[in-house]
Tab-separated table of N, CA and C in Angstrom:
chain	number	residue	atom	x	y	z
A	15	UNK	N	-12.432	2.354	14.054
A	15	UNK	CA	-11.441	1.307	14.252
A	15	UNK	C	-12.126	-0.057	14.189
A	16	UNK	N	-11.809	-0.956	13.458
A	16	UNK	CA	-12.367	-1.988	13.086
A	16	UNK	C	-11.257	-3.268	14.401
A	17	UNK	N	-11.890	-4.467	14.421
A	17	UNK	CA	-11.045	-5.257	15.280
A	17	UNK	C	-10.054	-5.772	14.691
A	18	UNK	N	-9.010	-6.276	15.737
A	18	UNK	CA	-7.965	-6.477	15.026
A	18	UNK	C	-7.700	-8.063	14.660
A	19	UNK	N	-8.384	-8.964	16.213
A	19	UNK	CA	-8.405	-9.975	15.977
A	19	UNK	C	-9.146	-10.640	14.884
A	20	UNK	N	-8.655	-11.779	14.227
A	20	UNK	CA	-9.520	-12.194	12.756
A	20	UNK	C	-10.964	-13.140	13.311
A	21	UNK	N	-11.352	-13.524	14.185
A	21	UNK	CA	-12.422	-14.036	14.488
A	21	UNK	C	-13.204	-12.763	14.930
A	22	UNK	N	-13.230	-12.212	15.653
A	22	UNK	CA	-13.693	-10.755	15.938
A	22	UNK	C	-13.860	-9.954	14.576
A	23	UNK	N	-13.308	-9.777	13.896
A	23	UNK	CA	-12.889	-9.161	12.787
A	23	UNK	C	-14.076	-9.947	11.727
A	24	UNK	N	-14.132	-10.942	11.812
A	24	UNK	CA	-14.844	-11.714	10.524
A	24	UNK	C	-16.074	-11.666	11.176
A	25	UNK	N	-16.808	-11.724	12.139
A	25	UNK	CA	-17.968	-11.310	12.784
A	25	UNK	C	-18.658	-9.864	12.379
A	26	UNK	N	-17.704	-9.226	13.128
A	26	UNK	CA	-17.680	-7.524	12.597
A	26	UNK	C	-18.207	-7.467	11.215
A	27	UNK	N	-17.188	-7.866	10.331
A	27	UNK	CA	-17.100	-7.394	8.886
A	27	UNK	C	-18.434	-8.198	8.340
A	28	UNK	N	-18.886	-9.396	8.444
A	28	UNK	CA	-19.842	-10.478	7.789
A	28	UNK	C	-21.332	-9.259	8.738
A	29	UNK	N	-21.214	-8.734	9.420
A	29	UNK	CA	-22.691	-7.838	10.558
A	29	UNK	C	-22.454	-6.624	9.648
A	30	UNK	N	-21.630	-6.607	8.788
A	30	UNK	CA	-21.566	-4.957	8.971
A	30	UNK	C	-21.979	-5.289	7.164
A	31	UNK	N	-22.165	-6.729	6.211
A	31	UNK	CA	-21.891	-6.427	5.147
A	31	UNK	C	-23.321	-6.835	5.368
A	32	UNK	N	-24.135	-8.062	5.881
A	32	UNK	CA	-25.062	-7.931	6.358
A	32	UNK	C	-26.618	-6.653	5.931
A	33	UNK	N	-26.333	-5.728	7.306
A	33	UNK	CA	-26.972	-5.691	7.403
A	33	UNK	C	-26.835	-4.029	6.698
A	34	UNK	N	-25.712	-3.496	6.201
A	34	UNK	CA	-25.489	-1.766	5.471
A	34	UNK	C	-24.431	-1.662	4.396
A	35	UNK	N	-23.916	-2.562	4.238
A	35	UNK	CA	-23.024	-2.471	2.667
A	35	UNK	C	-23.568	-3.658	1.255
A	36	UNK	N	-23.550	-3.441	0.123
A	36	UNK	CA	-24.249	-4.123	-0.607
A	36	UNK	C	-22.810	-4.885	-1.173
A	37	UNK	N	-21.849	-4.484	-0.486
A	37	UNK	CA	-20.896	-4.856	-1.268
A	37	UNK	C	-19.369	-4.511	-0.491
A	38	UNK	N	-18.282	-5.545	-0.532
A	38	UNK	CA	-16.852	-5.434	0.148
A	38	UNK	C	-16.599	-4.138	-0.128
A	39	UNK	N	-16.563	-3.787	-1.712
A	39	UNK	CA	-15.985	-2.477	-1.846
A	39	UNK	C	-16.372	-1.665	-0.630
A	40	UNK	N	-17.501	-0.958	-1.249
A	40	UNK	CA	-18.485	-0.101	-0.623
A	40	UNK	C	-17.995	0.168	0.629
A	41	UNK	N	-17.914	-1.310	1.943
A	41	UNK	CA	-17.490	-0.857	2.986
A	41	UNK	C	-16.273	-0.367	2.982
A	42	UNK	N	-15.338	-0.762	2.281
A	42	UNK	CA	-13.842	-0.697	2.229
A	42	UNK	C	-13.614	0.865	2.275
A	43	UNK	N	-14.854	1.356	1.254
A	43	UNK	CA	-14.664	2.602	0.479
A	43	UNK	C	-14.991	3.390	2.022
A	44	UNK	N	-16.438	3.406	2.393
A	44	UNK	CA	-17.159	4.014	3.530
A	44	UNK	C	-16.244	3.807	4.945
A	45	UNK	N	-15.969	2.337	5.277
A	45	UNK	CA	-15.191	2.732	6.741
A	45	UNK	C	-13.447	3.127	6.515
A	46	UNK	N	-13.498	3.327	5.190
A	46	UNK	CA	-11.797	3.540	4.834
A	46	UNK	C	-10.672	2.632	5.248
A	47	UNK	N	-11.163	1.253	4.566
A	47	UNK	CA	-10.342	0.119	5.502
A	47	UNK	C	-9.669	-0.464	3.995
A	48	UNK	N	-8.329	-0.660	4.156
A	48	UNK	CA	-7.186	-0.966	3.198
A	48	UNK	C	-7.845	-2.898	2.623
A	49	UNK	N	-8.677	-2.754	1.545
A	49	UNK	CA	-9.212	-4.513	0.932
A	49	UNK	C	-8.369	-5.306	1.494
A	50	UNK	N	-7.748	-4.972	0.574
A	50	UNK	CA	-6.350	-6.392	0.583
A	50	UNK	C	-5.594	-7.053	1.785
A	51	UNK	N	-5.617	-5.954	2.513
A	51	UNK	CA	-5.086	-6.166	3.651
A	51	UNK	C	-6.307	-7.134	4.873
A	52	UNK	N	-7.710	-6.520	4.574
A	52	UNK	CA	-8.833	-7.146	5.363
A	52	UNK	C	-9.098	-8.312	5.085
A	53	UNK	N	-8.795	-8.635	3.718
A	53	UNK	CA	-8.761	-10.255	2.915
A	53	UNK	C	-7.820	-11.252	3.331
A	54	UNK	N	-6.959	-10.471	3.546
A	54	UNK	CA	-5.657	-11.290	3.636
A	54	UNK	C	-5.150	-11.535	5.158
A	55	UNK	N	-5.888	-10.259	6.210
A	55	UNK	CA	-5.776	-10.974	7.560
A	55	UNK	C	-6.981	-12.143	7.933
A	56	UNK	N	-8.516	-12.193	6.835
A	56	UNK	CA	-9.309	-13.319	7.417
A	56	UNK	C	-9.069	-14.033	6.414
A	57	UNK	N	-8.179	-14.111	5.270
A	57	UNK	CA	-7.339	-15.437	4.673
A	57	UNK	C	-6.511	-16.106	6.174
A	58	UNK	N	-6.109	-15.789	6.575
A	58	UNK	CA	-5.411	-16.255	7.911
A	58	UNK	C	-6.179	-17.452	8.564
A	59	UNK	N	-7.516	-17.182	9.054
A	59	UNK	CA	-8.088	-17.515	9.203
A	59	UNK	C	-9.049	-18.599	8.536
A	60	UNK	N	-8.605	-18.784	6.721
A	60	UNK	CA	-9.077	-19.767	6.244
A	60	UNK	C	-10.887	-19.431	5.439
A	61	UNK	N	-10.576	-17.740	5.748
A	61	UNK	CA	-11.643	-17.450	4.986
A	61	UNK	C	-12.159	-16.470	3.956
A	62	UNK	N	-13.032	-16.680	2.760
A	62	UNK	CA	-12.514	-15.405	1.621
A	62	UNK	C	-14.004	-15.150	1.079
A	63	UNK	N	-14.231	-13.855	0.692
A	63	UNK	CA	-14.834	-12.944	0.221
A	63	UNK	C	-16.009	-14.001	-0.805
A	64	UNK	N	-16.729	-14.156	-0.494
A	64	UNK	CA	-17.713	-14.646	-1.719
A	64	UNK	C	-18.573	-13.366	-2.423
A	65	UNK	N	-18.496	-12.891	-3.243
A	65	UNK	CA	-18.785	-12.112	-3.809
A	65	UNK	C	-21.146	-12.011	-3.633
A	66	UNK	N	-21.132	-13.294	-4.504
A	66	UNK	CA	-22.796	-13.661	-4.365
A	66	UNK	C	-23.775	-13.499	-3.138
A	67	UNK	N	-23.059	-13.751	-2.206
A	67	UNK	CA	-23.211	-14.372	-1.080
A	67	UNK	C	-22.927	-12.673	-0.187
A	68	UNK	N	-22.345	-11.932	-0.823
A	68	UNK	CA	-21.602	-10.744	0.068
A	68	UNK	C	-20.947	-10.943	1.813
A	69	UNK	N	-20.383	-12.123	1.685
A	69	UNK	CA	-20.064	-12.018	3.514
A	69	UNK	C	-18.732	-12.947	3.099
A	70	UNK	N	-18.062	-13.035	3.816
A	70	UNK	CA	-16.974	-13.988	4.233
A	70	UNK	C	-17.271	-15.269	4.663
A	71	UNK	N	-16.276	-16.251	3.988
A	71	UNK	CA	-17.268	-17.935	4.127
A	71	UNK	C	-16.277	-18.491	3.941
C-alpha cells in the first residue's frame, strides 16, 4: 500500500525511484500501482515525472 496523501506520496515514490527502480514504469510494473493515476494525484500537487532525472520535480 503506497500513501495516499500527495506530499507523503511524492516522498515515498521520489525514495523508492531513488534508490531501486531505474525507471516510473518499472515501479508501476513491480509495486502494481495504476501510472496515470500516481501522475495525476502528484499533478495535484504541481508535480510531474521527469523522465532524465527519474524522480518527480
Amino acid at each position: 500500500m503506497i500513501p495516499q496523501d500527495p506530499i507523503i506520496l511524492l516522498s515515498y515514490i521520489n525514495t523508492k525511484l531513488r534508490d531501486h527502480y531505474t525507471s516510473l514504469d518499472q515501479l508501476c510494473r513491480e509495486l502494481d500501482v495504476n501510472q496515470a493515476e500516481l501522475e495525476r494525484k502528484l499533478g495535484t500537487v504541481d508535480y510531474t515525472y521527469d523522465r532524465a532525472k527519474n524522480q518527480f520535480i
